[in-house]
């Protein structure tokens, strides 16, 4: 919204500079987005005194003038009839840009040089009819700035109002805010209406058929008016805020709207059929042509202002072409009304019409301002149009609610704002913007909200007003007084982040897939028909068929990610994903959510070079990743055992192991079945591990167990036994672990051999046992004795043979 500084000064004395005023308005919540010097184009317009006039040798209607511009004499070609020697006129020098956009330059007119332009008031938008030059006081010194000579120093402020402050969509509304923070009074326009003639209720009537959409409608009638151009002061006021003057009657309605915030409309009374007004909703498909000469088809929800036969205006939006003010208009009916904001907003949007009136009605106008604005417009029209005011006012008022009174606690306000204002100070602040305040007790006051403040509906709004009026920048900075306590992160997040760190340290990259998958994903990984993972949580409104259900496994998403990467020539991948799966449970309203971890490795661990060929990933690479992860999480006793061939259909039989911790299965690791890979377009071997992260998390110790650095050396002995080819080495390791030899520090497999001279169906397995004592160096005799006993027990327990 644009406001003129000189116009504002009619309602409030302004002592602040333009910059100080802009800052103060912004701090009060009326953000000033820009300041424009209205007469900036007059910077190069000076007082020019004509010292010589002669006839143009090549044009009968032009004259040659010698003009003193303060810096010497210049030649000007002029066609104005009132130019004469010794007179002073506005002189626009070369380089001036006039309001119509014309840039002056030195030119030749009919063979004579012209170095500027003597101007009329109309050409400078300073009034007048353009019939002659603007005559100035001849005593003014040539070269004096026209701005200084005529005191033309008005500025226009562009204010970016928020939708909750419709009261400031007017000069008086903005002036009220300025008066409040300057601590001065507001000067409302004073006027008196001329004596009326006749009675309006005998000449016209107003019928409201939709009081819910039009709670108040007022009208006054003038007769004998004459349509003419507005006086200069009125045109200047409108131009100062970017409104184009039209004629005295229409300009008055625009002026009063800008002044008071109440939109008005003027009807040619003689064009109203039946000499009456009917406010109703439109009939479906009803045609109507607005003032901009555009035809519209109306809907049944649109509010229309009608005469006795037809619509004459779209209520609160725009008048009709059939009742506009014309040069022959002599009787004018002035409308001042209140309309439902929601209805106006819908109508404006549906018709594609946004006007100054609809902009205000959409945000809400003050119903108590209806008659003030109406009488103000009637007074100005009678004054400027020379008409007679018909006695009386039609005022159809269907409002039900009265004024709003809200309680305000001084203590609660200070606690919320961090201020130390007393009851009197708060009352004065609110009264400065026309709230009425009455003390109820020492802490509480009752506040009557003015009708123009539609944004104040609850006590918290009053507290905001106190903060705004006292100055946000003056509220003291108050730091929280509560002790700040560190928050312990959730164990789930700690575990998740730790796993990420470990795997990223192993060279993996994290993949994040959608939790929504296609039901066909289960077919692609060849799950059995009775597999519980085929039971999905189905989305009611899926994004697409490819994301219609919630996932029950992370494996399809990970294989799809591998396929996308390999399709883009990223053939060497180490990826992992941490995410939840959703498993429906009979009788439960929500699925069970489990956090899982899946990782894949495919391609080569090292690239070929001059000294080494490619080294492709194998089972032991991914098994080593799982072992490293468990070790980093300090989970001990993790073991791997062969998986039954049919227990996991998407893993390759004989190439997959079950991961166990403390006899509990927590996942699997191995090679993905080639038939499954084919369904994902993968033609290279993929190794995969899958872990139940929630179960694994429960095995992570709460605290780390520290051990002193050994002071004494260790010694080792080997055990080699002959066992069945099908026996897992983990059975040997577990058996030795169960014997409970306290001096055994470490135990690991270091060799497996089959073939001659080992009998068919057998294999040779070699274990290395590391011994160490914490209190001294072990002697060979002691170690040999323990080792012999341990070997004997191992052979007897598992039925192994010793090599010959």
PDB file of C-alpha atoms in Angstrom, residues 204-417:
ATOM      1  CA  UNK A 204     -35.504   4.757  -3.060  1.00  0.00           C
ATOM      2  CA  UNK A 205     -35.257   1.632  -0.938  1.00  0.00           C
ATOM      3  CA  UNK A 206     -32.734  -1.080  -0.062  1.00  0.00           C
ATOM      4  CA  UNK A 207     -33.669  -4.752   0.359  1.00  0.00           C
ATOM      5  CA  UNK A 208     -31.116  -7.258   1.649  1.00  0.00           C
ATOM      6  CA  UNK A 209     -31.987 -10.845   0.763  1.00  0.00           C
ATOM      7  CA  UNK A 210     -28.629 -12.257   1.930  1.00  0.00           C
ATOM      8  CA  UNK A 211     -27.917 -10.679   5.334  1.00  0.00           C
ATOM      9  CA  UNK A 212     -25.290 -13.345   6.108  1.00  0.00           C
ATOM     10  CA  UNK A 213     -23.214 -12.064   3.188  1.00  0.00           C
ATOM     11  CA  UNK A 214     -24.102  -8.374   3.614  1.00  0.00           C
ATOM     12  CA  UNK A 215     -24.653  -7.544   7.290  1.00  0.00           C
ATOM     13  CA  UNK A 216     -24.823  -3.772   6.690  1.00  0.00           C
ATOM     14  CA  UNK A 217     -25.731  -1.600   3.709  1.00  0.00           C
ATOM     15  CA  UNK A 218     -26.085   2.178   3.834  1.00  0.00           C
ATOM     16  CA  UNK A 219     -26.888   4.657   1.074  1.00  0.00           C
ATOM     17  CA  UNK A 220     -27.341   8.414   0.483  1.00  0.00           C
ATOM     18  CA  UNK A 221     -28.705  10.268  -2.521  1.00  0.00           C
ATOM     19  CA  UNK A 222     -27.579  13.490  -4.212  1.00  0.00           C
ATOM     20  CA  UNK A 223     -29.450  15.382  -6.916  1.00  0.00           C
ATOM     21  CA  UNK A 224     -28.365  18.059  -9.326  1.00  0.00           C
ATOM     22  CA  UNK A 225     -24.711  17.123  -9.395  1.00  0.00           C
ATOM     23  CA  UNK A 226     -22.448  18.054 -12.301  1.00  0.00           C
ATOM     24  CA  UNK A 227     -19.730  15.698 -13.488  1.00  0.00           C
ATOM     25  CA  UNK A 228     -16.459  17.550 -14.038  1.00  0.00           C
ATOM     26  CA  UNK A 229     -12.709  17.142 -13.536  1.00  0.00           C
ATOM     27  CA  UNK A 230     -11.632  17.090  -9.908  1.00  0.00           C
ATOM     28  CA  UNK A 231      -9.818  20.079  -8.427  1.00  0.00           C
ATOM     29  CA  UNK A 232      -6.033  19.942  -8.346  1.00  0.00           C
ATOM     30  CA  UNK A 233      -5.777  19.102  -4.638  1.00  0.00           C
ATOM     31  CA  UNK A 234      -7.948  15.998  -5.093  1.00  0.00           C
ATOM     32  CA  UNK A 235      -6.148  14.862  -8.226  1.00  0.00           C
ATOM     33  CA  UNK A 236      -2.818  15.378  -6.476  1.00  0.00           C
ATOM     34  CA  UNK A 237      -3.885  13.293  -3.498  1.00  0.00           C
ATOM     35  CA  UNK A 238      -4.916  10.408  -5.759  1.00  0.00           C
ATOM     36  CA  UNK A 239      -1.795  10.613  -7.911  1.00  0.00           C
ATOM     37  CA  UNK A 240       0.385  10.636  -4.796  1.00  0.00           C
ATOM     38  CA  UNK A 241      -0.664   7.038  -4.093  1.00  0.00           C
ATOM     39  CA  UNK A 242      -0.799   5.856  -7.682  1.00  0.00           C
ATOM     40  CA  UNK A 243      -4.534   6.252  -8.401  1.00  0.00           C
ATOM     41  CA  UNK A 244      -5.585   7.800 -11.744  1.00  0.00           C
ATOM     42  CA  UNK A 245      -8.101  10.649 -11.457  1.00  0.00           C
ATOM     43  CA  UNK A 246     -11.322  10.150 -13.475  1.00  0.00           C
ATOM     44  CA  UNK A 247     -13.935  12.757 -12.505  1.00  0.00           C
ATOM     45  CA  UNK A 248     -15.061  14.538  -9.383  1.00  0.00           C
ATOM     46  CA  UNK A 249     -17.676  11.956  -8.319  1.00  0.00           C
ATOM     47  CA  UNK A 250     -15.608   8.811  -8.884  1.00  0.00           C
ATOM     48  CA  UNK A 251     -12.527  10.505  -7.451  1.00  0.00           C
ATOM     49  CA  UNK A 252     -14.406  11.279  -4.237  1.00  0.00           C
ATOM     50  CA  UNK A 253     -15.270   7.591  -3.719  1.00  0.00           C
ATOM     51  CA  UNK A 254     -11.608   6.639  -4.256  1.00  0.00           C
ATOM     52  CA  UNK A 255     -10.394   9.460  -2.009  1.00  0.00           C
ATOM     53  CA  UNK A 256     -12.685   8.471   0.867  1.00  0.00           C
ATOM     54  CA  UNK A 257     -11.747   4.804   0.499  1.00  0.00           C
ATOM     55  CA  UNK A 258      -8.054   5.696   0.720  1.00  0.00           C
ATOM     56  CA  UNK A 259      -8.709   8.053   3.605  1.00  0.00           C
ATOM     57  CA  UNK A 260     -10.983   5.863   5.748  1.00  0.00           C
ATOM     58  CA  UNK A 261     -10.441   2.331   4.419  1.00  0.00           C
ATOM     59  CA  UNK A 262     -14.145   1.956   3.574  1.00  0.00           C
ATOM     60  CA  UNK A 263     -14.767   1.131  -0.119  1.00  0.00           C
ATOM     61  CA  UNK A 264     -17.641   3.083  -1.677  1.00  0.00           C
ATOM     62  CA  UNK A 265     -19.503   2.896  -4.939  1.00  0.00           C
ATOM     63  CA  UNK A 266     -21.467   5.572  -6.805  1.00  0.00           C
ATOM     64  CA  UNK A 267     -24.428   4.590  -9.000  1.00  0.00           C
ATOM     65  CA  UNK A 268     -26.091   6.740 -11.649  1.00  0.00           C
ATOM     66  CA  UNK A 269     -29.457   6.808  -9.909  1.00  0.00           C
ATOM     67  CA  UNK A 270     -31.385   7.421 -13.115  1.00  0.00           C
ATOM     68  CA  UNK A 271     -30.002   4.186 -14.576  1.00  0.00           C
ATOM     69  CA  UNK A 272     -31.343   2.069 -11.697  1.00  0.00           C
ATOM     70  CA  UNK A 273     -34.511   0.301 -12.775  1.00  0.00           C
ATOM     71  CA  UNK A 274     -37.196   0.744 -10.168  1.00  0.00           C
ATOM     72  CA  UNK A 275     -35.048   3.328  -8.343  1.00  0.00           C
ATOM     73  CA  UNK A 276     -34.147   0.709  -5.725  1.00  0.00           C
ATOM     74  CA  UNK A 277     -31.358  -1.568  -4.532  1.00  0.00           C
ATOM     75  CA  UNK A 278     -31.689  -5.318  -3.938  1.00  0.00           C
ATOM     76  CA  UNK A 279     -28.770  -7.257  -2.427  1.00  0.00           C
ATOM     77  CA  UNK A 280     -29.017 -10.927  -3.396  1.00  0.00           C
ATOM     78  CA  UNK A 281     -26.971 -13.855  -4.654  1.00  0.00           C
ATOM     79  CA  UNK A 282     -26.689 -14.370  -8.386  1.00  0.00           C
ATOM     80  CA  UNK A 283     -28.616 -16.996 -10.267  1.00  0.00           C
ATOM     81  CA  UNK A 284     -26.464 -19.784 -11.686  1.00  0.00           C
ATOM     82  CA  UNK A 285     -25.009 -18.749 -15.058  1.00  0.00           C
ATOM     83  CA  UNK A 286     -26.380 -15.189 -14.862  1.00  0.00           C
ATOM     84  CA  UNK A 287     -24.504 -12.893 -17.315  1.00  0.00           C
ATOM     85  CA  UNK A 288     -22.947  -9.616 -16.161  1.00  0.00           C
ATOM     86  CA  UNK A 289     -20.573  -7.045 -17.666  1.00  0.00           C
ATOM     87  CA  UNK A 290     -18.305  -5.182 -15.270  1.00  0.00           C
ATOM     88  CA  UNK A 291     -16.878  -1.664 -15.558  1.00  0.00           C
ATOM     89  CA  UNK A 292     -13.776  -3.002 -17.328  1.00  0.00           C
ATOM     90  CA  UNK A 293     -16.136  -4.071 -20.164  1.00  0.00           C
ATOM     91  CA  UNK A 294     -15.526  -7.788 -19.547  1.00  0.00           C
ATOM     92  CA  UNK A 295     -18.445 -10.214 -19.647  1.00  0.00           C
ATOM     93  CA  UNK A 296     -18.774 -12.797 -16.859  1.00  0.00           C
ATOM     94  CA  UNK A 297     -20.967 -15.790 -16.038  1.00  0.00           C
ATOM     95  CA  UNK A 298     -21.917 -15.742 -12.371  1.00  0.00           C
ATOM     96  CA  UNK A 299     -22.426 -18.602  -9.927  1.00  0.00           C
ATOM     97  CA  UNK A 300     -25.113 -18.972  -7.328  1.00  0.00           C
ATOM     98  CA  UNK A 301     -22.737 -18.146  -4.457  1.00  0.00           C
ATOM     99  CA  UNK A 302     -21.732 -14.682  -5.737  1.00  0.00           C
ATOM    100  CA  UNK A 303     -23.222 -11.637  -4.025  1.00  0.00           C
ATOM    101  CA  UNK A 304     -24.749  -9.096  -6.403  1.00  0.00           C
ATOM    102  CA  UNK A 305     -26.035  -5.553  -6.013  1.00  0.00           C
ATOM    103  CA  UNK A 306     -29.140  -5.265  -8.173  1.00  0.00           C
ATOM    104  CA  UNK A 307     -31.778  -2.706  -9.076  1.00  0.00           C
ATOM    105  CA  UNK A 308     -35.405  -3.643  -9.582  1.00  0.00           C
ATOM    106  CA  UNK A 309     -34.637  -5.758 -12.660  1.00  0.00           C
ATOM    107  CA  UNK A 310     -30.961  -6.709 -13.068  1.00  0.00           C
ATOM    108  CA  UNK A 311     -27.531  -6.783 -11.410  1.00  0.00           C
ATOM    109  CA  UNK A 312     -25.681  -3.466 -11.357  1.00  0.00           C
ATOM    110  CA  UNK A 313     -22.529  -4.441  -9.426  1.00  0.00           C
ATOM    111  CA  UNK A 314     -20.610  -7.441  -8.136  1.00  0.00           C
ATOM    112  CA  UNK A 315     -20.870  -6.830  -4.405  1.00  0.00           C
ATOM    113  CA  UNK A 316     -17.570  -5.633  -2.938  1.00  0.00           C
ATOM    114  CA  UNK A 317     -15.633  -6.237  -6.162  1.00  0.00           C
ATOM    115  CA  UNK A 318     -16.595  -4.026  -9.126  1.00  0.00           C
ATOM    116  CA  UNK A 319     -19.534  -2.065 -10.456  1.00  0.00           C
ATOM    117  CA  UNK A 320     -21.401  -2.769 -13.661  1.00  0.00           C
ATOM    118  CA  UNK A 321     -21.125  -1.030 -16.999  1.00  0.00           C
ATOM    119  CA  UNK A 322     -24.886  -0.457 -16.934  1.00  0.00           C
ATOM    120  CA  UNK A 323     -24.839   1.942 -13.959  1.00  0.00           C
ATOM    121  CA  UNK A 324     -21.512   3.750 -14.189  1.00  0.00           C
ATOM    122  CA  UNK A 325     -21.156   7.477 -13.665  1.00  0.00           C
ATOM    123  CA  UNK A 326     -21.314   9.310 -17.012  1.00  0.00           C
ATOM    124  CA  UNK A 327     -20.869  12.922 -18.075  1.00  0.00           C
ATOM    125  CA  UNK A 328     -24.660  13.319 -18.140  1.00  0.00           C
ATOM    126  CA  UNK A 329     -25.184  11.965 -14.613  1.00  0.00           C
ATOM    127  CA  UNK A 330     -27.145  14.323 -12.365  1.00  0.00           C
ATOM    128  CA  UNK A 331     -28.384  12.053  -9.568  1.00  0.00           C
ATOM    129  CA  UNK A 332     -25.978   9.808  -7.630  1.00  0.00           C
ATOM    130  CA  UNK A 333     -26.700   7.049  -5.124  1.00  0.00           C
ATOM    131  CA  UNK A 334     -23.684   6.429  -2.851  1.00  0.00           C
ATOM    132  CA  UNK A 335     -23.211   2.925  -1.462  1.00  0.00           C
ATOM    133  CA  UNK A 336     -21.309   2.184   1.753  1.00  0.00           C
ATOM    134  CA  UNK A 337     -21.575  -1.430   2.885  1.00  0.00           C
ATOM    135  CA  UNK A 338     -19.986  -4.338   4.709  1.00  0.00           C
ATOM    136  CA  UNK A 339     -19.636  -7.714   3.020  1.00  0.00           C
ATOM    137  CA  UNK A 340     -18.576 -11.162   4.178  1.00  0.00           C
ATOM    138  CA  UNK A 341     -14.775 -11.426   3.627  1.00  0.00           C
ATOM    139  CA  UNK A 342     -14.836 -15.094   2.610  1.00  0.00           C
ATOM    140  CA  UNK A 343     -17.586 -14.524   0.042  1.00  0.00           C
ATOM    141  CA  UNK A 344     -15.740 -11.571  -1.496  1.00  0.00           C
ATOM    142  CA  UNK A 345     -12.472 -13.511  -1.669  1.00  0.00           C
ATOM    143  CA  UNK A 346     -14.128 -16.446  -3.434  1.00  0.00           C
ATOM    144  CA  UNK A 347     -15.956 -14.188  -5.889  1.00  0.00           C
ATOM    145  CA  UNK A 348     -12.863 -12.129  -6.654  1.00  0.00           C
ATOM    146  CA  UNK A 349     -10.816 -15.245  -7.317  1.00  0.00           C
ATOM    147  CA  UNK A 350     -13.503 -16.947  -9.391  1.00  0.00           C
ATOM    148  CA  UNK A 351     -13.990 -13.896 -11.643  1.00  0.00           C
ATOM    149  CA  UNK A 352     -10.292 -13.037 -11.826  1.00  0.00           C
ATOM    150  CA  UNK A 353     -11.036  -9.526 -10.540  1.00  0.00           C
ATOM    151  CA  UNK A 354      -8.839  -8.000  -7.870  1.00  0.00           C
ATOM    152  CA  UNK A 355      -9.658  -4.396  -7.014  1.00  0.00           C
ATOM    153  CA  UNK A 356      -8.818  -1.948  -4.248  1.00  0.00           C
ATOM    154  CA  UNK A 357     -12.304  -2.558  -2.875  1.00  0.00           C
ATOM    155  CA  UNK A 358     -12.087  -6.356  -2.896  1.00  0.00           C
ATOM    156  CA  UNK A 359      -8.597  -6.152  -1.356  1.00  0.00           C
ATOM    157  CA  UNK A 360     -10.114  -4.377   1.649  1.00  0.00           C
ATOM    158  CA  UNK A 361     -13.340  -6.356   1.906  1.00  0.00           C
ATOM    159  CA  UNK A 362     -11.410  -9.653   1.776  1.00  0.00           C
ATOM    160  CA  UNK A 363      -9.525  -8.639   4.927  1.00  0.00           C
ATOM    161  CA  UNK A 364     -12.498  -7.150   6.728  1.00  0.00           C
ATOM    162  CA  UNK A 365     -13.684  -3.543   7.000  1.00  0.00           C
ATOM    163  CA  UNK A 366     -14.932  -1.708  10.082  1.00  0.00           C
ATOM    164  CA  UNK A 367     -18.752  -1.898  10.170  1.00  0.00           C
ATOM    165  CA  UNK A 368     -18.860   1.104  12.520  1.00  0.00           C
ATOM    166  CA  UNK A 369     -17.078   3.178   9.874  1.00  0.00           C
ATOM    167  CA  UNK A 370     -19.828   2.715   7.285  1.00  0.00           C
ATOM    168  CA  UNK A 371     -21.798   5.886   8.000  1.00  0.00           C
ATOM    169  CA  UNK A 372     -18.741   8.101   8.623  1.00  0.00           C
ATOM    170  CA  UNK A 373     -17.320   7.242   5.200  1.00  0.00           C
ATOM    171  CA  UNK A 374     -20.740   7.622   3.565  1.00  0.00           C
ATOM    172  CA  UNK A 375     -21.299  11.090   5.012  1.00  0.00           C
ATOM    173  CA  UNK A 376     -17.743  12.143   4.180  1.00  0.00           C
ATOM    174  CA  UNK A 377     -18.297  11.179   0.542  1.00  0.00           C
ATOM    175  CA  UNK A 378     -21.710  12.903   0.458  1.00  0.00           C
ATOM    176  CA  UNK A 379     -20.188  16.120   1.824  1.00  0.00           C
ATOM    177  CA  UNK A 380     -17.363  16.126  -0.758  1.00  0.00           C
ATOM    178  CA  UNK A 381     -19.674  15.286  -3.672  1.00  0.00           C
ATOM    179  CA  UNK A 382     -22.054  18.063  -2.698  1.00  0.00           C
ATOM    180  CA  UNK A 383     -19.126  20.452  -2.421  1.00  0.00           C
ATOM    181  CA  UNK A 384     -17.294  19.456  -5.611  1.00  0.00           C
ATOM    182  CA  UNK A 385     -20.283  18.453  -7.739  1.00  0.00           C
ATOM    183  CA  UNK A 386     -22.580  21.304  -6.778  1.00  0.00           C
ATOM    184  CA  UNK A 387     -25.403  18.924  -5.923  1.00  0.00           C
ATOM    185  CA  UNK A 388     -28.182  18.876  -3.350  1.00  0.00           C
ATOM    186  CA  UNK A 389     -28.183  16.257  -0.625  1.00  0.00           C
ATOM    187  CA  UNK A 390     -31.447  14.407  -0.141  1.00  0.00           C
ATOM    188  CA  UNK A 391     -32.346  14.260   3.544  1.00  0.00           C
ATOM    189  CA  UNK A 392     -31.943  11.016   5.421  1.00  0.00           C
ATOM    190  CA  UNK A 393     -29.850   7.868   5.194  1.00  0.00           C
ATOM    191  CA  UNK A 394     -30.853   4.333   4.377  1.00  0.00           C
ATOM    192  CA  UNK A 395     -29.047   2.029   6.814  1.00  0.00           C
ATOM    193  CA  UNK A 396     -29.918  -1.670   6.780  1.00  0.00           C
ATOM    194  CA  UNK A 397     -27.970  -3.179   9.704  1.00  0.00           C
ATOM    195  CA  UNK A 398     -28.193  -6.924  10.411  1.00  0.00           C
ATOM    196  CA  UNK A 399     -25.181  -7.229  12.724  1.00  0.00           C
ATOM    197  CA  UNK A 400     -25.789  -9.419  15.759  1.00  0.00           C
ATOM    198  CA  UNK A 401     -22.674  -9.201  17.896  1.00  0.00           C
ATOM    199  CA  UNK A 402     -21.743  -6.112  19.866  1.00  0.00           C
ATOM    200  CA  UNK A 403     -18.324  -4.876  20.890  1.00  0.00           C
ATOM    201  CA  UNK A 404     -15.702  -7.355  22.076  1.00  0.00           C
ATOM    202  CA  UNK A 405     -14.324  -7.058  25.626  1.00  0.00           C
ATOM    203  CA  UNK A 406     -11.228  -9.033  26.612  1.00  0.00           C
ATOM    204  CA  UNK A 407      -9.474  -9.477  29.992  1.00  0.00           C
ATOM    205  CA  UNK A 408      -5.767  -8.740  30.276  1.00  0.00           C
ATOM    206  CA  UNK A 409      -3.553  -9.797  33.185  1.00  0.00           C
ATOM    207  CA  UNK A 410      -0.639  -7.462  33.868  1.00  0.00           C
ATOM    208  CA  UNK A 411       1.416 -10.218  35.510  1.00  0.00           C
ATOM    209  CA  UNK A 412       0.829 -12.747  32.720  1.00  0.00           C
ATOM    210  CA  UNK A 413       1.716 -10.128  30.110  1.00  0.00           C
ATOM    211  CA  UNK A 414       4.981  -9.241  31.830  1.00  0.00           C
ATOM    212  CA  UNK A 415       5.824 -12.918  32.315  1.00  0.00           C
ATOM    213  CA  UNK A 416       5.236 -13.643  28.636  1.00  0.00           C
ATOM    214  CA  UNK A 417       7.063 -10.599  27.270  1.00  0.00           C
TER     215      UNK A 417
END
